[in-house]
């Protein structure tokens, strides 16, 4: 067995009314990954440098395509981070975008006390046998841009807000660490 890097980036794009924006807007900080699939609350969420970098990438891309910028909301980032941590901790990928316990991504958003008008989700699950591999915001953005359905979510004019979450985890498999 070779070590592998497992990075999960979960992006929620959600359409909301401008009136719902306000004190829930996230500010840059540093995230700490707690190795459990427990809920991350909006108060606990603080975007790290890669998450802030992704926000810049997507908003620049939207501007190039005559779309309004997305506002990073803690109330959307908490369920995005929860989904990312859940995928990393439980080591799974579901094509239907459900959490390990079967919770749908839109129900996950509602479970975190947010009621969006329109939802979309982009998920990226990455791993590599090279322990120095780093799935950056730019790599995630480039992969989603090259995918018609993911690109459509990133450029949708129905969306005004975004939640960004990501998680990495180290696990021992057959005596070797996988990151």
PDB file of C-alpha atoms in Angstrom:
ATOM      1  CA  UNK A   1       0.000   0.000   0.000  1.00  0.00           C
ATOM      2  CA  UNK A   2       1.212   3.488  -0.863  1.00  0.00           C
ATOM      3  CA  UNK A   3       0.368   6.549   1.188  1.00  0.00           C
ATOM      4  CA  UNK A   4      -2.328   8.614  -0.424  1.00  0.00           C
ATOM      5  CA  UNK A   5      -3.612  12.076   0.107  1.00  0.00           C
ATOM      6  CA  UNK A   6      -7.320  12.414   0.622  1.00  0.00           C
ATOM      7  CA  UNK A   7      -8.639  15.922   0.246  1.00  0.00           C
ATOM      8  CA  UNK A   8     -12.305  16.617   0.071  1.00  0.00           C
ATOM      9  CA  UNK A   9     -13.565  19.959  -1.099  1.00  0.00           C
ATOM     10  CA  UNK A  10     -17.242  20.569  -0.882  1.00  0.00           C
ATOM     11  CA  UNK A  11     -18.698  23.669  -2.418  1.00  0.00           C
ATOM     12  CA  UNK A  12     -22.264  24.760  -1.903  1.00  0.00           C
ATOM     13  CA  UNK A  13     -23.695  27.341  -4.235  1.00  0.00           C
ATOM     14  CA  UNK A  14     -26.934  28.727  -3.014  1.00  0.00           C
ATOM     15  CA  UNK A  15     -29.312  31.355  -4.272  1.00  0.00           C
ATOM     16  CA  UNK A  16     -30.575  33.635  -1.548  1.00  0.00           C
ATOM     17  CA  UNK A  17     -32.321  36.964  -1.321  1.00  0.00           C
ATOM     18  CA  UNK A  18     -29.997  39.884  -0.664  1.00  0.00           C
ATOM     19  CA  UNK A  19     -31.939  40.642   2.512  1.00  0.00           C
ATOM     20  CA  UNK A  20     -30.627  37.422   4.076  1.00  0.00           C
ATOM     21  CA  UNK A  21     -27.029  38.653   3.919  1.00  0.00           C
ATOM     22  CA  UNK A  22     -25.493  40.453   6.850  1.00  0.00           C
ATOM     23  CA  UNK A  23     -23.795  39.311  10.014  1.00  0.00           C
ATOM     24  CA  UNK A  24     -23.458  35.778   8.656  1.00  0.00           C
ATOM     25  CA  UNK A  25     -20.759  36.827   6.166  1.00  0.00           C
ATOM     26  CA  UNK A  26     -17.526  34.936   6.833  1.00  0.00           C
ATOM     27  CA  UNK A  27     -14.204  36.636   7.407  1.00  0.00           C
ATOM     28  CA  UNK A  28     -10.740  35.171   6.719  1.00  0.00           C
ATOM     29  CA  UNK A  29      -9.167  33.119   9.471  1.00  0.00           C
ATOM     30  CA  UNK A  30      -7.758  29.690  10.043  1.00  0.00           C
ATOM     31  CA  UNK A  31      -9.813  26.516  10.158  1.00  0.00           C
ATOM     32  CA  UNK A  32      -9.008  23.681  12.487  1.00  0.00           C
ATOM     33  CA  UNK A  33     -10.070  20.222  11.382  1.00  0.00           C
ATOM     34  CA  UNK A  34     -11.663  18.280  14.189  1.00  0.00           C
ATOM     35  CA  UNK A  35     -11.393  14.585  13.287  1.00  0.00           C
ATOM     36  CA  UNK A  36     -15.063  13.723  13.616  1.00  0.00           C
ATOM     37  CA  UNK A  37     -18.097  14.061  11.434  1.00  0.00           C
ATOM     38  CA  UNK A  38     -19.836  16.250  14.005  1.00  0.00           C
ATOM     39  CA  UNK A  39     -21.638  19.323  12.797  1.00  0.00           C
ATOM     40  CA  UNK A  40     -19.625  22.450  12.291  1.00  0.00           C
ATOM     41  CA  UNK A  41     -21.662  25.430  13.394  1.00  0.00           C
ATOM     42  CA  UNK A  42     -21.705  28.744  11.556  1.00  0.00           C
ATOM     43  CA  UNK A  43     -20.041  30.339  14.596  1.00  0.00           C
ATOM     44  CA  UNK A  44     -17.183  27.813  14.424  1.00  0.00           C
ATOM     45  CA  UNK A  45     -16.515  28.218  10.690  1.00  0.00           C
ATOM     46  CA  UNK A  46     -13.536  30.326   9.670  1.00  0.00           C
ATOM     47  CA  UNK A  47     -12.257  30.053   6.083  1.00  0.00           C
ATOM     48  CA  UNK A  48      -8.612  29.173   5.611  1.00  0.00           C
ATOM     49  CA  UNK A  49      -6.298  30.557   2.926  1.00  0.00           C
ATOM     50  CA  UNK A  50      -7.290  27.969   0.280  1.00  0.00           C
ATOM     51  CA  UNK A  51     -11.007  28.598   0.873  1.00  0.00           C
ATOM     52  CA  UNK A  52     -10.460  32.351   0.583  1.00  0.00           C
ATOM     53  CA  UNK A  53      -8.386  31.696  -2.523  1.00  0.00           C
ATOM     54  CA  UNK A  54     -11.222  29.688  -4.041  1.00  0.00           C
ATOM     55  CA  UNK A  55     -13.665  32.510  -3.360  1.00  0.00           C
ATOM     56  CA  UNK A  56     -11.363  34.902  -5.230  1.00  0.00           C
ATOM     57  CA  UNK A  57     -10.998  32.468  -8.147  1.00  0.00           C
ATOM     58  CA  UNK A  58     -14.731  31.893  -8.551  1.00  0.00           C
ATOM     59  CA  UNK A  59     -15.625  35.570  -8.200  1.00  0.00           C
ATOM     60  CA  UNK A  60     -12.979  36.606 -10.755  1.00  0.00           C
ATOM     61  CA  UNK A  61     -14.329  33.932 -13.111  1.00  0.00           C
ATOM     62  CA  UNK A  62     -17.895  35.109 -12.579  1.00  0.00           C
ATOM     63  CA  UNK A  63     -16.836  38.721 -13.285  1.00  0.00           C
ATOM     64  CA  UNK A  64     -15.184  37.626 -16.541  1.00  0.00           C
ATOM     65  CA  UNK A  65     -18.531  36.088 -17.494  1.00  0.00           C
ATOM     66  CA  UNK A  66     -20.670  39.079 -16.468  1.00  0.00           C
ATOM     67  CA  UNK A  67     -21.987  37.443 -13.300  1.00  0.00           C
ATOM     68  CA  UNK A  68     -22.338  39.016  -9.870  1.00  0.00           C
ATOM     69  CA  UNK A  69     -19.872  37.948  -7.171  1.00  0.00           C
ATOM     70  CA  UNK A  70     -20.852  35.356  -4.603  1.00  0.00           C
ATOM     71  CA  UNK A  71     -20.836  36.212  -0.903  1.00  0.00           C
ATOM     72  CA  UNK A  72     -19.200  33.653   1.371  1.00  0.00           C
ATOM     73  CA  UNK A  73     -21.646  32.848   4.167  1.00  0.00           C
ATOM     74  CA  UNK A  74     -20.806  31.049   7.374  1.00  0.00           C
ATOM     75  CA  UNK A  75     -24.316  29.578   7.355  1.00  0.00           C
ATOM     76  CA  UNK A  76     -23.525  27.815   4.060  1.00  0.00           C
ATOM     77  CA  UNK A  77     -19.893  27.053   4.806  1.00  0.00           C
ATOM     78  CA  UNK A  78     -20.765  25.132   7.972  1.00  0.00           C
ATOM     79  CA  UNK A  79     -22.756  22.478   6.068  1.00  0.00           C
ATOM     80  CA  UNK A  80     -20.097  22.430   3.315  1.00  0.00           C
ATOM     81  CA  UNK A  81     -17.400  21.780   5.892  1.00  0.00           C
ATOM     82  CA  UNK A  82     -19.586  19.205   7.640  1.00  0.00           C
ATOM     83  CA  UNK A  83     -20.039  17.316   4.351  1.00  0.00           C
ATOM     84  CA  UNK A  84     -16.298  17.510   3.644  1.00  0.00           C
ATOM     85  CA  UNK A  85     -15.339  16.247   7.106  1.00  0.00           C
ATOM     86  CA  UNK A  86     -17.987  13.508   6.861  1.00  0.00           C
ATOM     87  CA  UNK A  87     -16.517  12.314   3.549  1.00  0.00           C
ATOM     88  CA  UNK A  88     -12.943  12.402   4.870  1.00  0.00           C
ATOM     89  CA  UNK A  89     -13.696  10.705   8.187  1.00  0.00           C
ATOM     90  CA  UNK A  90     -15.875   7.990   6.630  1.00  0.00           C
ATOM     91  CA  UNK A  91     -13.712   7.647   3.468  1.00  0.00           C
ATOM     92  CA  UNK A  92     -16.492   7.676   0.890  1.00  0.00           C
ATOM     93  CA  UNK A  93     -17.702   9.281  -2.305  1.00  0.00           C
ATOM     94  CA  UNK A  94     -21.403   9.296  -3.211  1.00  0.00           C
ATOM     95  CA  UNK A  95     -22.343  10.274  -6.762  1.00  0.00           C
ATOM     96  CA  UNK A  96     -25.766  11.363  -5.493  1.00  0.00           C
ATOM     97  CA  UNK A  97     -24.138  13.940  -3.146  1.00  0.00           C
ATOM     98  CA  UNK A  98     -25.532  12.361   0.024  1.00  0.00           C
ATOM     99  CA  UNK A  99     -23.694  12.257   3.319  1.00  0.00           C
ATOM    100  CA  UNK A 100     -22.544   8.947   4.790  1.00  0.00           C
ATOM    101  CA  UNK A 101     -25.822   8.508   6.694  1.00  0.00           C
ATOM    102  CA  UNK A 102     -27.925   9.189   3.570  1.00  0.00           C
ATOM    103  CA  UNK A 103     -28.691  12.835   4.350  1.00  0.00           C
ATOM    104  CA  UNK A 104     -29.073  14.771   1.094  1.00  0.00           C
ATOM    105  CA  UNK A 105     -26.901  17.835   0.544  1.00  0.00           C
ATOM    106  CA  UNK A 106     -29.909  20.164   0.589  1.00  0.00           C
ATOM    107  CA  UNK A 107     -31.182  18.582   3.822  1.00  0.00           C
ATOM    108  CA  UNK A 108     -27.691  19.069   5.264  1.00  0.00           C
ATOM    109  CA  UNK A 109     -28.020  22.785   4.497  1.00  0.00           C
ATOM    110  CA  UNK A 110     -31.444  22.887   6.186  1.00  0.00           C
ATOM    111  CA  UNK A 111     -30.060  20.934   9.177  1.00  0.00           C
ATOM    112  CA  UNK A 112     -27.601  23.786   9.664  1.00  0.00           C
ATOM    113  CA  UNK A 113     -30.524  26.246   9.940  1.00  0.00           C
ATOM    114  CA  UNK A 114     -30.340  27.740   6.466  1.00  0.00           C
ATOM    115  CA  UNK A 115     -33.317  27.749   4.097  1.00  0.00           C
ATOM    116  CA  UNK A 116     -32.078  28.507   0.559  1.00  0.00           C
ATOM    117  CA  UNK A 117     -34.262  29.259  -2.436  1.00  0.00           C
ATOM    118  CA  UNK A 118     -32.080  27.380  -4.931  1.00  0.00           C
ATOM    119  CA  UNK A 119     -29.195  25.026  -4.214  1.00  0.00           C
ATOM    120  CA  UNK A 120     -26.350  23.448  -6.104  1.00  0.00           C
ATOM    121  CA  UNK A 121     -23.314  21.503  -4.976  1.00  0.00           C
ATOM    122  CA  UNK A 122     -19.881  20.797  -6.387  1.00  0.00           C
ATOM    123  CA  UNK A 123     -17.809  18.126  -4.644  1.00  0.00           C
ATOM    124  CA  UNK A 124     -14.249  17.067  -5.328  1.00  0.00           C
ATOM    125  CA  UNK A 125     -12.696  14.054  -3.647  1.00  0.00           C
ATOM    126  CA  UNK A 126      -9.000  13.767  -4.304  1.00  0.00           C
ATOM    127  CA  UNK A 127      -6.207  11.478  -3.265  1.00  0.00           C
ATOM    128  CA  UNK A 128      -2.723  10.719  -4.414  1.00  0.00           C
ATOM    129  CA  UNK A 129      -0.001   8.225  -3.570  1.00  0.00           C
ATOM    130  CA  UNK A 130       2.506  11.096  -3.327  1.00  0.00           C
ATOM    131  CA  UNK A 131       2.450  12.387   0.237  1.00  0.00           C
ATOM    132  CA  UNK A 132       3.450  15.887  -0.925  1.00  0.00           C
ATOM    133  CA  UNK A 133       0.413  16.218  -3.222  1.00  0.00           C
ATOM    134  CA  UNK A 134      -1.696  19.250  -2.371  1.00  0.00           C
ATOM    135  CA  UNK A 135      -5.167  19.689  -3.834  1.00  0.00           C
ATOM    136  CA  UNK A 136      -5.226  23.474  -4.011  1.00  0.00           C
ATOM    137  CA  UNK A 137      -8.081  25.859  -4.692  1.00  0.00           C
ATOM    138  CA  UNK A 138      -6.662  26.382  -8.196  1.00  0.00           C
ATOM    139  CA  UNK A 139      -6.649  22.637  -8.963  1.00  0.00           C
ATOM    140  CA  UNK A 140     -10.233  22.255  -7.731  1.00  0.00           C
ATOM    141  CA  UNK A 141     -11.347  25.311  -9.688  1.00  0.00           C
ATOM    142  CA  UNK A 142      -9.663  24.050 -12.884  1.00  0.00           C
ATOM    143  CA  UNK A 143     -11.310  20.621 -12.578  1.00  0.00           C
ATOM    144  CA  UNK A 144     -14.758  22.124 -12.020  1.00  0.00           C
ATOM    145  CA  UNK A 145     -14.280  24.629 -14.834  1.00  0.00           C
ATOM    146  CA  UNK A 146     -13.538  21.726 -17.211  1.00  0.00           C
ATOM    147  CA  UNK A 147     -16.734  19.892 -16.170  1.00  0.00           C
ATOM    148  CA  UNK A 148     -19.904  21.233 -17.855  1.00  0.00           C
ATOM    149  CA  UNK A 149     -22.222  20.578 -14.900  1.00  0.00           C
ATOM    150  CA  UNK A 150     -19.807  21.942 -12.277  1.00  0.00           C
ATOM    151  CA  UNK A 151     -18.965  24.928 -14.467  1.00  0.00           C
ATOM    152  CA  UNK A 152     -22.667  25.648 -14.879  1.00  0.00           C
ATOM    153  CA  UNK A 153     -23.047  25.773 -11.085  1.00  0.00           C
ATOM    154  CA  UNK A 154     -20.095  28.148 -10.771  1.00  0.00           C
ATOM    155  CA  UNK A 155     -21.544  30.527 -13.368  1.00  0.00           C
ATOM    156  CA  UNK A 156     -25.228  30.286 -12.500  1.00  0.00           C
ATOM    157  CA  UNK A 157     -26.817  33.712 -12.220  1.00  0.00           C
ATOM    158  CA  UNK A 158     -29.353  32.168  -9.800  1.00  0.00           C
ATOM    159  CA  UNK A 159     -26.689  32.019  -7.081  1.00  0.00           C
ATOM    160  CA  UNK A 160     -25.673  34.953  -4.896  1.00  0.00           C
ATOM    161  CA  UNK A 161     -24.029  33.189  -1.959  1.00  0.00           C
ATOM    162  CA  UNK A 162     -21.523  30.406  -1.449  1.00  0.00           C
ATOM    163  CA  UNK A 163     -20.350  28.043   1.258  1.00  0.00           C
ATOM    164  CA  UNK A 164     -16.901  26.495   1.009  1.00  0.00           C
ATOM    165  CA  UNK A 165     -15.607  23.624   3.108  1.00  0.00           C
ATOM    166  CA  UNK A 166     -12.721  21.213   2.786  1.00  0.00           C
ATOM    167  CA  UNK A 167     -11.098  18.548   4.901  1.00  0.00           C
ATOM    168  CA  UNK A 168      -7.989  16.410   4.960  1.00  0.00           C
ATOM    169  CA  UNK A 169      -7.394  13.420   7.162  1.00  0.00           C
ATOM    170  CA  UNK A 170      -4.535  11.042   7.948  1.00  0.00           C
ATOM    171  CA  UNK A 171      -5.358   7.382   8.459  1.00  0.00           C
ATOM    172  CA  UNK A 172      -3.137   4.366   8.929  1.00  0.00           C
ATOM    173  CA  UNK A 173      -3.688   1.605   6.368  1.00  0.00           C
ATOM    174  CA  UNK A 174      -1.582  -1.554   6.557  1.00  0.00           C
ATOM    175  CA  UNK A 175       0.991   0.205   8.728  1.00  0.00           C
ATOM    176  CA  UNK A 176       1.353   3.229   6.430  1.00  0.00           C
ATOM    177  CA  UNK A 177      -0.108   6.690   6.878  1.00  0.00           C
ATOM    178  CA  UNK A 178      -2.451   7.939   4.176  1.00  0.00           C
ATOM    179  CA  UNK A 179      -3.062  11.659   4.157  1.00  0.00           C
TER     180      UNK A 179
END
